[in-house]
Amino acid sequence: MTVAERFEAAKERYSAVGIDVEKAVSEASEITLSMHCWQGDDVVGFDQKGPLSGGIQTTGNYPYRARTPEELFADIEKVMTYVPGKHHKLNLHASYAIFEDGEWVDRNKIEPKHFAKWVELAKKNGLGLDFNPTFFSHPLAENGTLSSENEEVRKFWIQHGIQSLKISEYLATETGQPCLMNIWIPDGFKDIPADRKGPRARLKDSLDQILATPYDKDKVKVSVESKVFGIGMESMTVGSHEFYMNYAAQNNIYCLIDTGHFHPTENVADKLSSMLLFNDKVALHVSRPVRWDSDHVVLFNDDLRELAEEIVRNDPSRFFIGMDYFDASINRVSAWTNGMRNMEKALLYACLTPNDKLKELQDKRNFTELMSLRERVKTLPFGDIWDYYCEKQGVLTEDEWFEDFRKYEDEVLSKRG
Ligand code: RNT
Ligand code: ZN
């Protein structure tokens, strides 16, 4: 059977539970995902020689890591050919500044021009751009950044934040779309701190100083990302969830919820509706926690489906959906692709869920039928709609993309040293 034939048959099955498949397909394709640039090179970036630091780690040594802007760009373009959806963005980190003609400047001096090549890439591929200052993998980030007790160090990182605002504004101007600038810092303590308030007060003051810099609030949206712990920061993180939730509310900026940054038994999907009652938007880093790590490749699993359902039920345009995972133990291009496609799958799956009907059953407290309908939906031929969705947008289907990727690995990636 062709994809079109399978689609027609599947459509009938979905109509039987009241789902308008064409509408679902078109809704899903309008949702914007921001693809992180850092899966392609193990979060190494171009501005430092040292190792990744800040309580995040990439493990594994699969070959063919992108080592230059050209290689990373080629891989990004390849991944994008496998991702359906019409309006995507690329999410950059400051450490991916591109220096030319032997120039190099430190993070407190980076400027828009160091991201001109990224703008070119974005424009060529019709992508928006988001930005993250990089408060890790740097000699001055070893003992705290925005919360540091060393005033010189703290000043350096405040200036990095200010430069990042300028760069974000430039990215927004160039792409004609708002740029989300997300702040995550690795500051924290391995063991029980004697003073929790001091570091948090300094973080608050540092953020105040960064945000006091004039910037165009229509173009740049600022978010702050919390984390419950990091490797080597097991006892306390300065940027906790309570800290940022209050800071964001008071300063009219956004909270970013990374799905890997909570205790493993917390349901992150459950948090979104609460956030939306008090904020016009919520920012996300979609990631997959596994025990103590937060950044495994995103899979099409229950957690992701529940997250996507919350997004779809509560108006996808109220979310900044960024991806955040990295794995160096498998091919980086296929890891990247799987995570992006899985997010797309979960959103399409959520659009193909009879959400109104399920809500009605809940409101009638008819939990008997609610459970049964939910389970019935799970056995509908979702794969046939997914393949149609891919094909319609000129992207290879589930049976096809991996073979094509293999060719890229053989013909392009394997030539890398
Ligand atoms: C780390 C945070 C942060 C980073 C990226 C590279 O735990 O999730 O978002 O993953 O900024
Ligand atoms: Zn994150």
Short mmCIF file of C-alpha atoms and ligand atoms in Angstrom, two decimals:
data_model
loop_
_atom_site.label_atom_id
_atom_site.label_comp_id
_atom_site.label_asym_id
_atom_site.label_seq_id
_atom_site.Cartn_x
_atom_site.Cartn_y
_atom_site.Cartn_z
CA MET A 1 0.00 0.00 0.00
CA THR A 2 1.17 3.52 -0.75
CA VAL A 3 1.39 6.18 1.93
CA ALA A 4 -1.72 7.82 0.46
CA GLU A 5 -3.70 4.57 0.59
CA ARG A 6 -2.66 3.87 4.16
CA PHE A 7 -3.60 7.45 5.04
CA GLU A 8 -7.12 7.13 3.59
CA ALA A 9 -7.76 3.96 5.56
CA ALA A 10 -6.36 5.47 8.75
CA LYS A 11 -8.44 8.61 8.31
CA GLU A 12 -11.60 6.54 8.50
CA ARG A 13 -10.53 4.94 11.75
CA TYR A 14 -9.81 8.36 13.26
CA SER A 15 -13.12 9.83 12.03
CA ALA A 16 -14.89 7.06 13.90
CA VAL A 17 -13.71 8.66 17.15
CA GLY A 18 -14.56 12.14 15.92
CA ILE A 19 -11.13 13.31 14.83
CA ASP A 20 -10.67 15.59 11.84
CA VAL A 21 -7.36 14.29 10.54
CA GLU A 22 -6.73 16.98 7.92
CA LYS A 23 -7.24 19.67 10.54
CA ALA A 24 -4.90 17.89 12.97
CA VAL A 25 -2.21 17.59 10.31
CA SER A 26 -2.40 21.25 9.46
CA GLU A 27 -2.44 22.33 13.13
CA ALA A 28 0.66 20.30 13.96
CA SER A 29 2.58 21.67 10.99
CA GLU A 30 2.18 25.25 12.25
CA ILE A 31 3.92 24.62 15.59
CA THR A 32 7.39 26.11 15.90
CA LEU A 33 10.28 24.11 17.34
CA SER A 34 13.61 25.67 18.15
CA MET A 35 16.39 23.22 17.36
CA HIS A 36 19.45 23.51 19.61
CA CYS A 37 22.74 23.89 17.74
CA TRP A 38 24.71 22.03 20.43
CA GLN A 39 23.78 18.39 19.70
CA GLY A 40 26.08 18.39 16.67
CA ASP A 41 29.40 18.88 18.46
CA ASP A 42 28.84 17.69 22.05
CA VAL A 43 28.28 21.28 23.33
CA VAL A 44 31.91 22.16 22.54
CA GLY A 45 31.33 25.41 20.60
CA PHE A 46 33.96 27.50 18.82
CA ASP A 47 35.26 29.98 21.38
CA GLN A 48 37.14 27.89 23.96
CA LYS A 49 39.65 25.06 23.96
CA GLY A 50 38.73 23.63 27.38
CA PRO A 51 36.30 20.83 28.20
CA LEU A 52 32.55 21.14 28.75
CA SER A 53 31.92 22.22 32.33
CA GLY A 54 29.10 23.44 34.56
CA GLY A 55 27.66 20.18 35.77
CA ILE A 56 26.60 19.00 32.31
CA GLN A 57 28.40 16.27 30.43
CA THR A 58 28.43 14.52 27.12
CA THR A 59 29.61 10.95 27.34
CA GLY A 60 30.62 8.62 24.53
CA ASN A 61 33.05 8.84 21.65
CA TYR A 62 31.18 8.04 18.49
CA PRO A 63 33.27 9.46 15.63
CA TYR A 64 32.48 12.26 13.13
CA ARG A 65 31.70 15.12 15.52
CA ALA A 66 31.32 18.45 13.70
CA ARG A 67 34.52 20.41 14.39
CA THR A 68 34.05 23.59 12.39
CA PRO A 69 31.18 25.95 11.59
CA GLU A 70 31.07 24.50 8.07
CA GLU A 71 30.67 20.93 9.34
CA LEU A 72 28.09 21.94 11.93
CA PHE A 73 26.11 23.90 9.35
CA ALA A 74 26.12 20.94 6.96
CA ASP A 75 24.82 18.65 9.70
CA ILE A 76 22.12 21.12 10.73
CA GLU A 77 20.93 21.40 7.15
CA LYS A 78 20.86 17.62 6.85
CA VAL A 79 18.84 17.20 10.05
CA MET A 80 16.41 19.88 8.94
CA THR A 81 15.62 17.90 5.78
CA TYR A 82 14.24 15.17 8.05
CA VAL A 83 12.05 17.41 10.20
CA PRO A 84 8.48 18.17 9.16
CA GLY A 85 6.79 21.38 10.30
CA LYS A 86 6.80 24.75 8.60
CA HIS A 87 8.24 27.35 10.95
CA HIS A 88 11.24 26.25 12.89
CA LYS A 89 14.05 28.10 14.60
CA LEU A 90 17.66 27.42 15.50
CA ASN A 91 18.74 27.89 19.09
CA LEU A 92 22.30 29.20 19.45
CA HIS A 93 24.72 29.41 22.35
CA ALA A 94 27.15 32.29 22.76
CA SER A 95 30.02 29.79 22.71
CA TYR A 96 29.21 29.23 19.02
CA ALA A 97 30.49 32.70 18.09
CA ILE A 98 32.34 32.52 14.79
CA PHE A 99 35.61 34.45 14.68
CA GLU A 100 37.29 35.28 11.43
CA ASP A 101 40.78 36.32 10.33
CA GLY A 102 42.45 35.20 13.54
CA GLU A 103 40.26 37.44 15.70
CA TRP A 104 39.14 36.21 19.12
CA VAL A 105 37.34 38.07 21.89
CA ASP A 106 36.22 36.89 25.29
CA ARG A 107 32.57 36.42 26.23
CA ASN A 108 32.26 39.88 27.77
CA LYS A 109 33.16 41.38 24.39
CA ILE A 110 31.25 39.29 21.85
CA GLU A 111 29.15 41.21 19.37
CA PRO A 112 26.43 40.69 16.78
CA LYS A 113 28.98 40.38 13.97
CA HIS A 114 30.24 37.12 15.48
CA PHE A 115 26.87 35.61 14.63
CA ALA A 116 26.55 36.95 11.09
CA LYS A 117 27.30 33.51 9.61
CA TRP A 118 24.48 32.01 11.70
CA VAL A 119 22.13 34.68 10.39
CA GLU A 120 23.12 33.72 6.85
CA LEU A 121 22.41 30.06 7.57
CA ALA A 122 19.04 30.91 9.15
CA LYS A 123 17.97 33.09 6.26
CA LYS A 124 19.03 30.51 3.68
CA ASN A 125 16.86 27.90 5.40
CA GLY A 126 13.93 30.09 6.44
CA LEU A 127 14.62 29.62 10.15
CA GLY A 128 14.18 31.96 13.11
CA LEU A 129 16.89 32.29 15.76
CA ASP A 130 17.01 32.04 19.55
CA PHE A 131 20.00 32.72 21.78
CA ASN A 132 21.63 31.63 25.04
CA PRO A 133 24.47 33.36 26.81
CA THR A 134 27.03 30.69 27.78
CA PHE A 135 27.82 30.76 31.49
CA PHE A 136 29.84 27.51 31.47
CA SER A 137 32.88 25.93 29.78
CA HIS A 138 35.04 28.94 30.58
CA PRO A 139 37.94 29.50 33.03
CA LEU A 140 35.93 32.18 34.88
CA ALA A 141 32.94 29.86 35.33
CA GLU A 142 34.63 27.41 37.68
CA ASN A 143 33.48 29.09 40.92
CA GLY A 144 30.14 30.58 40.11
CA THR A 145 29.10 33.14 37.50
CA LEU A 146 26.25 35.58 38.10
CA SER A 147 26.16 34.59 41.77
CA SER A 148 29.91 34.72 42.34
CA GLU A 149 31.28 36.29 45.51
CA ASN A 150 34.18 37.58 43.40
CA GLU A 151 32.99 40.94 42.11
CA GLU A 152 35.36 40.92 39.12
CA VAL A 153 34.05 37.54 38.02
CA ARG A 154 30.45 38.58 38.55
CA LYS A 155 31.03 41.76 36.52
CA PHE A 156 32.47 39.73 33.66
CA TRP A 157 29.37 37.55 33.47
CA ILE A 158 26.96 40.48 33.81
CA GLN A 159 28.69 42.04 30.83
CA HIS A 160 28.32 38.73 28.97
CA GLY A 161 24.58 38.89 29.64
CA ILE A 162 24.41 42.46 28.36
CA GLN A 163 26.32 41.60 25.17
CA SER A 164 23.96 38.66 24.71
CA LEU A 165 20.96 40.97 24.79
CA LYS A 166 22.52 43.01 21.96
CA ILE A 167 23.18 39.87 19.96
CA SER A 168 19.64 38.60 20.55
CA GLU A 169 18.21 41.89 19.34
CA TYR A 170 20.35 41.67 16.22
CA LEU A 171 19.17 38.10 15.54
CA ALA A 172 15.54 39.21 15.88
CA THR A 173 16.04 42.18 13.59
CA GLU A 174 17.74 40.09 10.94
CA THR A 175 15.23 37.23 10.95
CA GLY A 176 12.15 39.42 11.49
CA GLN A 177 11.02 37.19 14.37
CA PRO A 178 11.36 37.61 18.14
CA CYS A 179 14.41 35.95 19.68
CA LEU A 180 14.13 34.11 22.98
CA MET A 181 17.20 34.76 25.12
CA ASN A 182 17.44 32.10 27.78
CA ILE A 183 19.63 32.36 30.85
CA TRP A 184 20.88 29.23 32.56
CA ILE A 185 23.78 29.29 34.99
CA PRO A 186 25.55 26.31 36.57
CA ASP A 187 26.16 27.99 39.95
CA GLY A 188 25.69 25.81 42.98
CA PHE A 189 27.31 23.74 45.70
CA LYS A 190 28.40 20.15 45.91
CA ASP A 191 27.84 20.05 49.64
CA ILE A 192 25.51 21.71 52.10
CA PRO A 193 26.03 25.47 51.81
CA ALA A 194 26.46 27.70 54.87
CA ASP A 195 24.86 30.64 53.08
CA ARG A 196 22.08 30.18 50.57
CA LYS A 197 20.71 33.70 50.57
CA GLY A 198 23.97 35.45 49.70
CA PRO A 199 24.49 33.72 46.34
CA ARG A 200 20.82 34.09 45.46
CA ALA A 201 20.84 37.79 46.34
CA ARG A 202 23.87 38.25 44.09
CA LEU A 203 22.16 36.36 41.26
CA LYS A 204 19.12 38.61 41.66
CA ASP A 205 21.27 41.71 41.52
CA SER A 206 23.17 40.43 38.46
CA LEU A 207 19.95 39.72 36.57
CA ASP A 208 18.66 43.18 37.55
CA GLN A 209 21.79 44.74 36.10
CA ILE A 210 21.53 42.78 32.85
CA LEU A 211 17.85 43.59 32.39
CA ALA A 212 18.40 47.28 33.23
CA THR A 213 20.20 47.56 29.89
CA PRO A 214 17.77 49.01 27.38
CA TYR A 215 16.65 46.43 24.82
CA ASP A 216 13.69 46.10 22.47
CA LYS A 217 11.15 44.04 24.40
CA ASP A 218 9.15 43.24 21.28
CA LYS A 219 12.19 41.69 19.68
CA VAL A 220 13.88 40.02 22.61
CA LYS A 221 12.02 37.78 25.04
CA VAL A 222 14.07 36.85 28.08
CA SER A 223 13.64 33.60 29.98
CA VAL A 224 15.34 32.08 33.03
CA GLU A 225 15.95 28.34 33.34
CA SER A 226 16.01 26.56 36.68
CA LYS A 227 17.60 23.23 37.57
CA VAL A 228 17.23 21.09 40.64
CA PHE A 229 20.88 19.94 40.69
CA GLY A 230 23.95 19.45 38.53
CA ILE A 231 26.91 17.10 38.59
CA GLY A 232 29.11 18.58 41.33
CA MET A 233 26.19 20.81 42.40
CA GLU A 234 24.20 18.12 44.18
CA SER A 235 23.30 20.01 47.34
CA MET A 236 22.10 23.33 46.03
CA THR A 237 21.66 25.24 42.80
CA VAL A 238 21.45 29.01 43.11
CA GLY A 239 18.99 29.23 40.21
CA SER A 240 16.30 27.03 41.70
CA HIS A 241 12.75 26.81 40.39
CA GLU A 242 11.32 28.98 43.19
CA PHE A 243 13.98 31.59 42.62
CA TYR A 244 13.26 31.93 38.91
CA MET A 245 9.50 31.59 39.13
CA ASN A 246 9.39 34.55 41.49
CA TYR A 247 12.03 36.49 39.61
CA ALA A 248 10.24 36.05 36.29
CA ALA A 249 6.86 37.05 37.74
CA GLN A 250 8.25 40.18 39.35
CA ASN A 251 10.22 41.28 36.32
CA ASN A 252 7.83 40.41 33.56
CA ILE A 253 10.07 37.92 31.85
CA TYR A 254 9.53 34.21 31.19
CA CYS A 255 10.25 31.02 33.08
CA LEU A 256 11.89 28.25 31.13
CA ILE A 257 10.99 24.75 32.19
CA ASP A 258 13.54 22.14 31.17
CA THR A 259 11.80 18.77 31.36
CA GLY A 260 15.00 17.20 32.70
CA HIS A 261 15.47 19.63 35.58
CA PHE A 262 13.05 18.32 38.18
CA HIS A 263 12.98 15.36 40.49
CA PRO A 264 12.42 12.22 38.40
CA THR A 265 8.98 11.53 39.86
CA GLU A 266 7.65 15.04 39.20
CA ASN A 267 5.29 15.33 36.26
CA VAL A 268 6.56 18.30 34.28
CA ALA A 269 3.52 18.32 31.96
CA ASP A 270 1.37 19.05 35.00
CA LYS A 271 3.20 22.32 35.66
CA LEU A 272 2.34 24.03 32.38
CA SER A 273 -1.31 24.87 33.00
CA SER A 274 -0.42 26.54 36.30
CA MET A 275 2.29 28.60 34.64
CA LEU A 276 -0.10 29.68 31.89
CA LEU A 277 -2.61 31.09 34.37
CA PHE A 278 -0.02 33.63 35.49
CA ASN A 279 2.07 34.20 32.34
CA ASP A 280 1.13 34.76 28.73
CA LYS A 281 3.78 32.27 27.61
CA VAL A 282 5.98 29.51 28.94
CA ALA A 283 9.37 28.53 27.56
CA LEU A 284 10.44 24.89 27.37
CA HIS A 285 13.58 22.86 26.95
CA VAL A 286 12.42 19.46 25.89
CA SER A 287 14.85 16.93 27.20
CA ARG A 288 14.76 13.43 28.72
CA PRO A 289 15.88 12.82 32.27
CA VAL A 290 17.38 9.46 33.12
CA ARG A 291 18.20 9.08 36.83
CA TRP A 292 20.82 11.81 37.46
CA ASP A 293 21.18 13.08 33.89
CA SER A 294 18.87 15.52 32.21
CA ASP A 295 19.85 15.52 28.57
CA HIS A 296 19.18 12.18 26.91
CA VAL A 297 17.78 12.15 23.36
CA VAL A 298 14.05 12.82 23.39
CA LEU A 299 12.01 9.68 22.70
CA PHE A 300 8.36 9.24 21.67
CA ASN A 301 7.37 8.11 25.14
CA ASP A 302 4.54 8.72 27.59
CA ASP A 303 6.19 11.78 29.16
CA LEU A 304 6.64 13.45 25.80
CA ARG A 305 3.10 12.66 24.69
CA GLU A 306 1.67 14.11 27.87
CA LEU A 307 3.76 17.24 27.47
CA ALA A 308 2.61 17.62 23.86
CA GLU A 309 -1.02 17.15 24.89
CA GLU A 310 -0.72 20.00 27.37
CA ILE A 311 0.82 22.19 24.66
CA VAL A 312 -1.87 21.38 22.11
CA ARG A 313 -4.77 21.77 24.56
CA ASN A 314 -3.54 25.13 25.80
CA ASP A 315 -2.69 26.87 22.52
CA PRO A 316 0.74 26.03 21.13
CA SER A 317 1.46 29.69 20.35
CA ARG A 318 1.78 30.26 24.10
CA PHE A 319 4.91 28.11 24.25
CA PHE A 320 8.49 28.61 23.19
CA ILE A 321 9.40 25.01 22.44
CA GLY A 322 13.16 24.53 22.47
CA MET A 323 14.95 21.20 22.33
CA ASP A 324 17.81 20.34 24.66
CA TYR A 325 19.57 16.98 24.48
CA PHE A 326 23.04 15.76 23.58
CA ASP A 327 24.56 12.34 23.18
CA ALA A 328 28.07 11.54 21.97
CA SER A 329 27.67 7.76 22.13
CA ILE A 330 25.66 7.46 18.91
CA ASN A 331 25.75 9.27 15.59
CA ARG A 332 24.97 12.90 16.39
CA VAL A 333 23.00 13.58 13.22
CA SER A 334 20.68 10.63 13.79
CA ALA A 335 20.34 11.49 17.50
CA TRP A 336 19.42 15.05 16.57
CA THR A 337 16.94 13.81 13.96
CA ASN A 338 15.28 11.31 16.27
CA GLY A 339 14.73 13.91 18.98
CA MET A 340 13.28 16.46 16.59
CA ARG A 341 11.07 13.97 14.79
CA ASN A 342 9.86 12.59 18.11
CA MET A 343 8.78 16.04 19.24
CA GLU A 344 6.93 16.47 15.95
CA LYS A 345 5.35 13.04 16.36
CA ALA A 346 4.18 13.84 19.87
CA LEU A 347 2.61 17.11 18.73
CA LEU A 348 0.86 15.43 15.81
CA TYR A 349 -0.28 12.65 18.12
CA ALA A 350 -1.71 15.26 20.52
CA CYS A 351 -3.51 16.99 17.64
CA LEU A 352 -4.98 13.58 16.72
CA THR A 353 -6.37 13.08 20.22
CA PRO A 354 -10.09 13.75 20.80
CA ASN A 355 -9.26 16.41 23.40
CA ASP A 356 -12.70 18.06 23.51
CA LYS A 357 -14.45 14.75 23.92
CA LEU A 358 -12.05 13.65 26.67
CA LYS A 359 -12.55 16.94 28.51
CA GLU A 360 -16.31 16.57 28.26
CA LEU A 361 -16.07 13.11 29.78
CA GLN A 362 -13.93 14.46 32.61
CA ASP A 363 -16.39 17.30 33.29
CA LYS A 364 -19.19 14.73 33.48
CA ARG A 365 -16.96 12.68 35.76
CA ASN A 366 -17.43 9.79 33.39
CA PHE A 367 -14.06 8.28 34.15
CA THR A 368 -15.14 4.86 32.91
CA GLU A 369 -15.51 6.01 29.32
CA LEU A 370 -12.62 8.45 29.62
CA MET A 371 -10.16 5.67 30.33
CA SER A 372 -11.59 3.43 27.62
CA LEU A 373 -11.52 6.12 24.93
CA ARG A 374 -7.96 7.06 25.79
CA GLU A 375 -6.87 3.45 25.45
CA ARG A 376 -8.80 3.03 22.19
CA VAL A 377 -6.96 5.99 20.67
CA LYS A 378 -3.63 4.37 21.45
CA THR A 379 -4.24 1.54 18.98
CA LEU A 380 -5.32 3.76 16.07
CA PRO A 381 -2.94 3.65 13.06
CA PHE A 382 -0.92 6.73 14.03
CA GLY A 383 2.10 5.65 11.93
CA ASP A 384 0.06 5.93 8.73
CA ILE A 385 -0.88 9.53 9.50
CA TRP A 386 2.69 10.34 10.53
CA ASP A 387 4.08 9.07 7.23
CA TYR A 388 1.49 11.08 5.33
CA TYR A 389 2.39 14.14 7.42
CA CYS A 390 6.07 13.71 6.53
CA GLU A 391 5.43 13.07 2.86
CA LYS A 392 3.10 16.04 2.55
CA GLN A 393 5.89 18.28 3.78
CA GLY A 394 8.56 16.80 1.58
CA VAL A 395 10.26 14.90 4.38
CA LEU A 396 11.21 11.21 4.27
CA THR A 397 8.87 8.79 6.03
CA GLU A 398 9.70 6.61 9.01
CA ASP A 399 10.75 3.71 6.77
CA GLU A 400 12.93 5.90 4.56
CA TRP A 401 14.94 8.47 6.50
CA PHE A 402 17.40 6.17 8.19
CA GLU A 403 18.65 4.68 4.91
CA ASP A 404 19.17 8.18 3.57
CA PHE A 405 21.00 9.18 6.76
CA ARG A 406 23.27 6.13 6.39
CA LYS A 407 24.36 7.46 3.03
CA TYR A 408 25.22 10.79 4.65
CA GLU A 409 27.26 8.97 7.26
CA ASP A 410 29.11 6.94 4.62
CA GLU A 411 29.63 9.67 2.07
CA VAL A 412 30.11 12.78 4.21
CA LEU A 413 30.60 12.12 7.91
CA SER A 414 33.04 9.22 7.57
CA LYS A 415 35.46 11.50 5.70
CA ARG A 416 35.93 13.53 8.87
CA GLY A 417 39.09 12.78 10.78
C1 RNT B 1 21.80 22.42 31.42
C2 RNT B 1 20.69 23.22 30.82
C3 RNT B 1 21.07 24.09 29.68
C4 RNT B 1 22.06 23.43 28.74
C5 RNT B 1 22.25 24.16 27.46
C6 RNT B 1 23.45 23.71 26.72
O1 RNT B 1 21.36 21.50 32.33
O2 RNT B 1 19.65 22.38 30.44
O3 RNT B 1 19.95 24.51 29.03
O4 RNT B 1 21.68 22.13 28.43
O5 RNT B 1 22.23 25.51 27.70
ZN ZN B 2 18.06 23.18 29.28
#
